[in-house]
N, CA, C and O atoms as a CHARMM CRD file, in Angstrom:
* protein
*
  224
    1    1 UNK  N      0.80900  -1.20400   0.00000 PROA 1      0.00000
    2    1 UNK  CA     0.00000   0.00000   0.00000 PROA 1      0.00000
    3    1 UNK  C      0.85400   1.27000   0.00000 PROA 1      0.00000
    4    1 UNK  O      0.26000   2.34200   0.11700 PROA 1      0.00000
    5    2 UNK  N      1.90900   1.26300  -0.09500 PROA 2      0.00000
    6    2 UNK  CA     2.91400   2.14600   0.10900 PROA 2      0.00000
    7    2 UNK  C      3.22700   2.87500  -1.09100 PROA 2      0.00000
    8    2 UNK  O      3.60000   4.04800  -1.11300 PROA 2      0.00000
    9    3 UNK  N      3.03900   2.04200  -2.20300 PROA 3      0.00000
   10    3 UNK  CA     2.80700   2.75300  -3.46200 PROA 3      0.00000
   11    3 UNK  C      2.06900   3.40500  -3.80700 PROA 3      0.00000
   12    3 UNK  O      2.24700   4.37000  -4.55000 PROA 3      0.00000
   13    4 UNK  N      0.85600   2.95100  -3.25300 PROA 4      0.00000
   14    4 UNK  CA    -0.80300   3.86800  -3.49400 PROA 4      0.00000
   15    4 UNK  C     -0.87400   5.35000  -2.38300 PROA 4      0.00000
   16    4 UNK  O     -1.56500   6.34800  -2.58300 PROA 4      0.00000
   17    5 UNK  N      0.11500   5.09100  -1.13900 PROA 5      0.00000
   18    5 UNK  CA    -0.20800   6.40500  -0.32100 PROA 5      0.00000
   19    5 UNK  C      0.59700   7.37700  -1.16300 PROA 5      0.00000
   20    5 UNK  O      0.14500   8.48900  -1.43400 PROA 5      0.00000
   21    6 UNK  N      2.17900   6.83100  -1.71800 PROA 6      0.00000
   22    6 UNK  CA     2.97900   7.97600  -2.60900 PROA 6      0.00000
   23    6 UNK  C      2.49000   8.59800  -3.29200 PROA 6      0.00000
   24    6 UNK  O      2.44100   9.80200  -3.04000 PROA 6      0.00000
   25    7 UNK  N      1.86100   8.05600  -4.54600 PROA 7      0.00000
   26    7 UNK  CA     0.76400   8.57600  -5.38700 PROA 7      0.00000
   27    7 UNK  C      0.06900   9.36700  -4.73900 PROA 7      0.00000
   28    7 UNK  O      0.84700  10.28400  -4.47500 PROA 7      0.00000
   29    8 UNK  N     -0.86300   9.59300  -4.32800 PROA 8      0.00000
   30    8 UNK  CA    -1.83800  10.29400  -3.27600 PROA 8      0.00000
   31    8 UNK  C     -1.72500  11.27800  -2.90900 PROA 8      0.00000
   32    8 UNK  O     -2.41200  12.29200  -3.03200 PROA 8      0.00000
   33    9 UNK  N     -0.40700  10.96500  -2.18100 PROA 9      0.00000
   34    9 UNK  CA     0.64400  12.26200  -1.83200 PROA 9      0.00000
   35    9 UNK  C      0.84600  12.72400  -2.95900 PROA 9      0.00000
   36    9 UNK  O      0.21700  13.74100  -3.25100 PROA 9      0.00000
   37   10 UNK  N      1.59000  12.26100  -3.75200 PROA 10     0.00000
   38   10 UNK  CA     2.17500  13.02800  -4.92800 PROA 10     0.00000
   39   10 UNK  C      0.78400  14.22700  -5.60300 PROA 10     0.00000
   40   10 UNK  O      0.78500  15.44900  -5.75400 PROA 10     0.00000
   41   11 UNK  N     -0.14200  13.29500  -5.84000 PROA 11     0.00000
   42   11 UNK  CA    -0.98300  13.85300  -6.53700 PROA 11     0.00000
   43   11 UNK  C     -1.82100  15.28500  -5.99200 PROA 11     0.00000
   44   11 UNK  O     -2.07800  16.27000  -6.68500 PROA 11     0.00000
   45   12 UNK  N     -2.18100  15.05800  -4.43000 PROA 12     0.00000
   46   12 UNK  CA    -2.35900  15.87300  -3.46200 PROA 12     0.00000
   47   12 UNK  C     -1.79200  17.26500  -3.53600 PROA 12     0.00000
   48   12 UNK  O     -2.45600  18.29600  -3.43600 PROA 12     0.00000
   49   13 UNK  N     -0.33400  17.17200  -3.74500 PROA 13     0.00000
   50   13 UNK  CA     1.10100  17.94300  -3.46600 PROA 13     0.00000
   51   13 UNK  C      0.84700  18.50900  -5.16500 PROA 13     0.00000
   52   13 UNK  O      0.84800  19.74000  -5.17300 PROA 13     0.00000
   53   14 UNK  N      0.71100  18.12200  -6.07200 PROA 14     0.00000
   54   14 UNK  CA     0.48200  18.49400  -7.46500 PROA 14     0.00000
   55   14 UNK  C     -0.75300  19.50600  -7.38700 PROA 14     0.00000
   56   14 UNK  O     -0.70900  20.59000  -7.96900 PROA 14     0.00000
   57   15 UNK  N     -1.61600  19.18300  -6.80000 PROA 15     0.00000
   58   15 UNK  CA    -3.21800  20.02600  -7.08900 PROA 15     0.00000
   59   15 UNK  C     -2.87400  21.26900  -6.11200 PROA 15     0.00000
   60   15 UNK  O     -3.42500  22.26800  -6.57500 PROA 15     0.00000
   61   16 UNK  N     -2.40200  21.46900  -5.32600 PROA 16     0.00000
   62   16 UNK  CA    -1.63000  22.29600  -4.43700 PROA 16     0.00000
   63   16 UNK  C     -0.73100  23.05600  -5.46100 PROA 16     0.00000
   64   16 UNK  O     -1.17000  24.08100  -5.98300 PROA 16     0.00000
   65   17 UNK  N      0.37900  22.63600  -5.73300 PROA 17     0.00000
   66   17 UNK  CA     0.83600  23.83000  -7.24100 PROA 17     0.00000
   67   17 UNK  C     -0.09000  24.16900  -8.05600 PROA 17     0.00000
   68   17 UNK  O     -0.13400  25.29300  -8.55700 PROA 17     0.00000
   69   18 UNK  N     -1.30500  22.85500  -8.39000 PROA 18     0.00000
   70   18 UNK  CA    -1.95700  23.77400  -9.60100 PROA 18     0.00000
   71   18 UNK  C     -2.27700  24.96100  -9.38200 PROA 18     0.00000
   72   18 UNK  O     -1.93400  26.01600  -9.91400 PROA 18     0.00000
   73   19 UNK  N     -3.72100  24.44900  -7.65100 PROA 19     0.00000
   74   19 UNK  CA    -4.47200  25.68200  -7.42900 PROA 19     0.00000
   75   19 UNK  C     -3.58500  27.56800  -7.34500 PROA 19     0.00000
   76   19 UNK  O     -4.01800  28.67100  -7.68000 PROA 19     0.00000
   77   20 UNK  N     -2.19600  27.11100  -6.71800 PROA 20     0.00000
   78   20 UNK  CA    -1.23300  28.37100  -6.43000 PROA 20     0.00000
   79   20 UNK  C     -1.07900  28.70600  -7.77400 PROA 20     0.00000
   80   20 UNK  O     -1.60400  29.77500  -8.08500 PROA 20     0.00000
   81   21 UNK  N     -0.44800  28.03200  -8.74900 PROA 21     0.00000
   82   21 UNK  CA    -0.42300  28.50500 -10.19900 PROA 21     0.00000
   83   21 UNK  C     -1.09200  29.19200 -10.84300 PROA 21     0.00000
   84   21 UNK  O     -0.74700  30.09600 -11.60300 PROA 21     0.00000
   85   22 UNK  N     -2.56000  28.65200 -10.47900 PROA 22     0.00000
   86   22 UNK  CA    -3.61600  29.36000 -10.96100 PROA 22     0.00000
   87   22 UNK  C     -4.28800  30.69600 -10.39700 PROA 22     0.00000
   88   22 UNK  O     -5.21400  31.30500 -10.93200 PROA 22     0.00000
   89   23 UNK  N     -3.58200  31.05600  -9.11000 PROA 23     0.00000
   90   23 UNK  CA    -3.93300  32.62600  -8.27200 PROA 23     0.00000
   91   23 UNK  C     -3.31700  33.18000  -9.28800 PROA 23     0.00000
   92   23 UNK  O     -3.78800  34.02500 -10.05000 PROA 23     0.00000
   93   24 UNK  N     -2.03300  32.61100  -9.31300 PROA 24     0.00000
   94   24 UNK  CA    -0.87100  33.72900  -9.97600 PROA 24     0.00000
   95   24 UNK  C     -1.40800  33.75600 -11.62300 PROA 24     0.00000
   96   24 UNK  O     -1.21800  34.90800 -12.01200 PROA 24     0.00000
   97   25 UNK  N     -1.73200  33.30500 -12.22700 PROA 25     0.00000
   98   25 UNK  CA    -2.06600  33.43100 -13.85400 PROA 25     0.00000
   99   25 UNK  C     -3.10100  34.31600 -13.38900 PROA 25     0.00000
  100   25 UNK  O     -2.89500  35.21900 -14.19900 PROA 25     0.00000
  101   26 UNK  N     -3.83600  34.63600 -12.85300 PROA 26     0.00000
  102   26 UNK  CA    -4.86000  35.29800 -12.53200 PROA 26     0.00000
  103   26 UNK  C     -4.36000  36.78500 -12.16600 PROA 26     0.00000
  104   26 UNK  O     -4.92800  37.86100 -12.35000 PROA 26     0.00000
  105   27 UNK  N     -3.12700  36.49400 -11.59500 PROA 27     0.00000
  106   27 UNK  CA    -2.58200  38.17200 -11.10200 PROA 27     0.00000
  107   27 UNK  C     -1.52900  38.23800 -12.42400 PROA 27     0.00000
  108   27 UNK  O     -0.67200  39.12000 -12.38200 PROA 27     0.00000
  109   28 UNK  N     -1.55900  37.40800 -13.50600 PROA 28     0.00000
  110   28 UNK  CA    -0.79800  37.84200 -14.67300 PROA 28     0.00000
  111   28 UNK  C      0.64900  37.70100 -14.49900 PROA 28     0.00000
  112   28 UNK  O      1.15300  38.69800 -15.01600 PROA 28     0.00000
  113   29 UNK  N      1.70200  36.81800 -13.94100 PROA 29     0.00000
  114   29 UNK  CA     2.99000  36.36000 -13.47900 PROA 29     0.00000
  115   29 UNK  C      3.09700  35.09000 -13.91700 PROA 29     0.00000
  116   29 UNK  O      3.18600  34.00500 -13.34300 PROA 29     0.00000
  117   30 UNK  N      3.06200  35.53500 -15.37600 PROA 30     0.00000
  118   30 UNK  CA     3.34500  34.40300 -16.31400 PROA 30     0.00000
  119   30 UNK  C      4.47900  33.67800 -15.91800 PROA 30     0.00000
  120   30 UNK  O      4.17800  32.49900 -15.72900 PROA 30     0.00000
  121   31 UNK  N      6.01400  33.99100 -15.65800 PROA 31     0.00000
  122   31 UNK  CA     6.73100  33.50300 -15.64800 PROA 31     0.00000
  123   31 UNK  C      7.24200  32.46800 -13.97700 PROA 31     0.00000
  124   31 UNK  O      8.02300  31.55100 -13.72200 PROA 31     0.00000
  125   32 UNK  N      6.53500  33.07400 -13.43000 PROA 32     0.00000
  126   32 UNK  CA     5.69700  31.81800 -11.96800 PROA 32     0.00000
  127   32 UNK  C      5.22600  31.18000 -12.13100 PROA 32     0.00000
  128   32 UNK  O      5.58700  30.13500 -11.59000 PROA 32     0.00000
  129   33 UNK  N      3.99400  31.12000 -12.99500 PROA 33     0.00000
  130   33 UNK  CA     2.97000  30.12000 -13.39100 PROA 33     0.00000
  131   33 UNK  C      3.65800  29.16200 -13.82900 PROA 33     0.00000
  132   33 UNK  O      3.93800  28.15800 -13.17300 PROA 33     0.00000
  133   34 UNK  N      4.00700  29.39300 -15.02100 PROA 34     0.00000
  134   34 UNK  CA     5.22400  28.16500 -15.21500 PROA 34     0.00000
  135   34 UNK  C      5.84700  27.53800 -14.97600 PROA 34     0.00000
  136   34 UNK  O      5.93000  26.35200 -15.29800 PROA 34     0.00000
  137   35 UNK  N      6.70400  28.38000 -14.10000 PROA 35     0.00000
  138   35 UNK  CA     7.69200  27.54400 -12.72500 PROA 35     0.00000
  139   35 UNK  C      6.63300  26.37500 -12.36000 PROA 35     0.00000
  140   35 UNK  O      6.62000  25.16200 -12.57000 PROA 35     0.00000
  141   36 UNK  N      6.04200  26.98100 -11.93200 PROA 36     0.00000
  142   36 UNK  CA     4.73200  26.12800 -10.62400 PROA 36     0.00000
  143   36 UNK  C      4.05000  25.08300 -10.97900 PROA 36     0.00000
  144   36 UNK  O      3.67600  24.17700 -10.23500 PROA 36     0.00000
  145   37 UNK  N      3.74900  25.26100 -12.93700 PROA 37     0.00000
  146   37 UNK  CA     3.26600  24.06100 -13.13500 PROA 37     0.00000
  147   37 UNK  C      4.31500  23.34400 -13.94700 PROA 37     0.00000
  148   37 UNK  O      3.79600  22.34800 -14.45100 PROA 37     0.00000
  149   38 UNK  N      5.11200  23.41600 -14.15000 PROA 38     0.00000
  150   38 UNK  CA     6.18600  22.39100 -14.35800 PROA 38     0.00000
  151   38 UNK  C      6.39300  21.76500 -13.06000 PROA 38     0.00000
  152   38 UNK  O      6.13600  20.56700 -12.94400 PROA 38     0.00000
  153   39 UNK  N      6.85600  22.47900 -12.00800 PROA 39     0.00000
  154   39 UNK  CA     7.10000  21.79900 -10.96000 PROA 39     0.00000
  155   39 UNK  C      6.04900  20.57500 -10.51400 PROA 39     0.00000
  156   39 UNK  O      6.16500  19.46900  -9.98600 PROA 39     0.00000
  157   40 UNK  N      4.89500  21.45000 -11.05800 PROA 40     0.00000
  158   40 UNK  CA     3.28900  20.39000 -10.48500 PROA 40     0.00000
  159   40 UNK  C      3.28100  19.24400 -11.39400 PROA 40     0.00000
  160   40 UNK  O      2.96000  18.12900 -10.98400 PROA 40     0.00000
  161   41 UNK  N      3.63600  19.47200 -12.67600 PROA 41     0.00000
  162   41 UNK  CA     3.86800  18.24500 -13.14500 PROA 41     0.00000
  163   41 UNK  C      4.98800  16.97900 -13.38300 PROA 41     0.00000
  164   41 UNK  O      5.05300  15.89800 -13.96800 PROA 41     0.00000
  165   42 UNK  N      6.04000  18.09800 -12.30000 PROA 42     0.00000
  166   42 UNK  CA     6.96500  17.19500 -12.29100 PROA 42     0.00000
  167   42 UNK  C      6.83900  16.25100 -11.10300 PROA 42     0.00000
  168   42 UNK  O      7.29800  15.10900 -11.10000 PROA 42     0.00000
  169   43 UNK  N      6.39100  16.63700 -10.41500 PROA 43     0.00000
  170   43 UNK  CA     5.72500  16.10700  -9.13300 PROA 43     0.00000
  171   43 UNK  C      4.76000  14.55700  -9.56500 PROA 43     0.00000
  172   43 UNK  O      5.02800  13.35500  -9.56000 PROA 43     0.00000
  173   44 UNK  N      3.57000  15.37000  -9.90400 PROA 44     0.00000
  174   44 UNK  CA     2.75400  14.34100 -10.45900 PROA 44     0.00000
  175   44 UNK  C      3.28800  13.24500 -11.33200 PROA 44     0.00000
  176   44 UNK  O      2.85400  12.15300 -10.96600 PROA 44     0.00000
  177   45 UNK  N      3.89000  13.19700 -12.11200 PROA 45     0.00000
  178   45 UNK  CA     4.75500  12.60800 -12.75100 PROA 45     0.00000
  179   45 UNK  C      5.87200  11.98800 -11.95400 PROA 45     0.00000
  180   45 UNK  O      6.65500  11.51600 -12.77900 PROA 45     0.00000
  181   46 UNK  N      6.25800  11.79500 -10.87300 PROA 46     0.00000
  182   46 UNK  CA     7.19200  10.99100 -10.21900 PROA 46     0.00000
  183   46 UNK  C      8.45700  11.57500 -10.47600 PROA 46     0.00000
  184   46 UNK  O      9.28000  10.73300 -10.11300 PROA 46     0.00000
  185   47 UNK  N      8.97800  12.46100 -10.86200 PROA 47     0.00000
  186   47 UNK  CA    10.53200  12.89200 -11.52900 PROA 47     0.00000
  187   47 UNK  C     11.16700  13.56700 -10.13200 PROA 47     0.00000
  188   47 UNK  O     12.36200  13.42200  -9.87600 PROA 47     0.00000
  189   48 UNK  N     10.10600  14.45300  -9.09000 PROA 48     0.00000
  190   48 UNK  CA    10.98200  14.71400  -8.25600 PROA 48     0.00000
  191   48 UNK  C     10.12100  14.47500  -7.03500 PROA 48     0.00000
  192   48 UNK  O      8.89100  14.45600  -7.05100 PROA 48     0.00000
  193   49 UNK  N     10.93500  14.28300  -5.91400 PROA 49     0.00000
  194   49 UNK  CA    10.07900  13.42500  -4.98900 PROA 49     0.00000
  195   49 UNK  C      9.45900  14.83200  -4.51500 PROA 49     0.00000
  196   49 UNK  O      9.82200  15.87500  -5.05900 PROA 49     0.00000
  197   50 UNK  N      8.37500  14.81700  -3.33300 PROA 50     0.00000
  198   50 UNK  CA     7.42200  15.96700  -2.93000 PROA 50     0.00000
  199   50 UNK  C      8.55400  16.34000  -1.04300 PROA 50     0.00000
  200   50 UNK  O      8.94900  15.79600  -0.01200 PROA 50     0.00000
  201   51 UNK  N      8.53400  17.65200  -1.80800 PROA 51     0.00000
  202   51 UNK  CA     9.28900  18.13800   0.04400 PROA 51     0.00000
  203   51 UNK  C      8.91600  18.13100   0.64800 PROA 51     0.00000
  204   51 UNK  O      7.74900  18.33900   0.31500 PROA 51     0.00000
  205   52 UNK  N      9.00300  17.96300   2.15000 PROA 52     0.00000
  206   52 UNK  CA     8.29500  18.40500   3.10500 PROA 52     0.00000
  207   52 UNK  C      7.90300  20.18000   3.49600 PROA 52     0.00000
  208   52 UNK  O      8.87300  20.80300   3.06500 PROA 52     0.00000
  209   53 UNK  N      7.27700  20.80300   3.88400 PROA 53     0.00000
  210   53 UNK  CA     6.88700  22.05800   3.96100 PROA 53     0.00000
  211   53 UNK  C      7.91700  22.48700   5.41100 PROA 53     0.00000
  212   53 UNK  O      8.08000  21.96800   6.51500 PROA 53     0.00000
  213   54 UNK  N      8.51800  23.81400   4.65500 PROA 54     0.00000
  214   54 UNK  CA     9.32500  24.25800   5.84600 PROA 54     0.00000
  215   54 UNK  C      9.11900  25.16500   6.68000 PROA 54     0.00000
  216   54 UNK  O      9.40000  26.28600   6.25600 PROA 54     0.00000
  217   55 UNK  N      8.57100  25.09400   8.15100 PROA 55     0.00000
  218   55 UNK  CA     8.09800  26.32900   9.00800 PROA 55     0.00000
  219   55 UNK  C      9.35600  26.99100   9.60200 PROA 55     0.00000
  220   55 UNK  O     10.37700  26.51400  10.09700 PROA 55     0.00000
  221   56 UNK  N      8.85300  28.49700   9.34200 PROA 56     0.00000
  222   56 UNK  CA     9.17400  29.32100  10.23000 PROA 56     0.00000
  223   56 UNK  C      9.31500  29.42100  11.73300 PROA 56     0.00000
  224   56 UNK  O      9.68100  30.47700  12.25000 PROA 56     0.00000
């Protein structure tokens, strides 16, 4: 089952860049958007593993 929670995660962690991607296309920062969804699909796609979130 360890394969199916990664995924999950992964995919989770992907819709999370989309939705942020998509504020920013909205405030017109084309060149973020991009970043963000490459990253989201690099994610989703398995190519780079998902970070953990770093607090302040």
């Amino acid at each position: 089952m360890s394969t199916q929670s990664n995924t999950a995660q992964r995919r989770a962690l992907a819709i999370a860049y989309m939705e942020k991607a998509l504020a920013e296309l909205e405030a017109d920062e084309d060149a973020i958007v991009a970043m963000r969804l490459q990253h989201a699909l690099d994610v989703a796609r398995g190519e780079e593993a998902p970070q953990p979130s770093v607090k302040d």
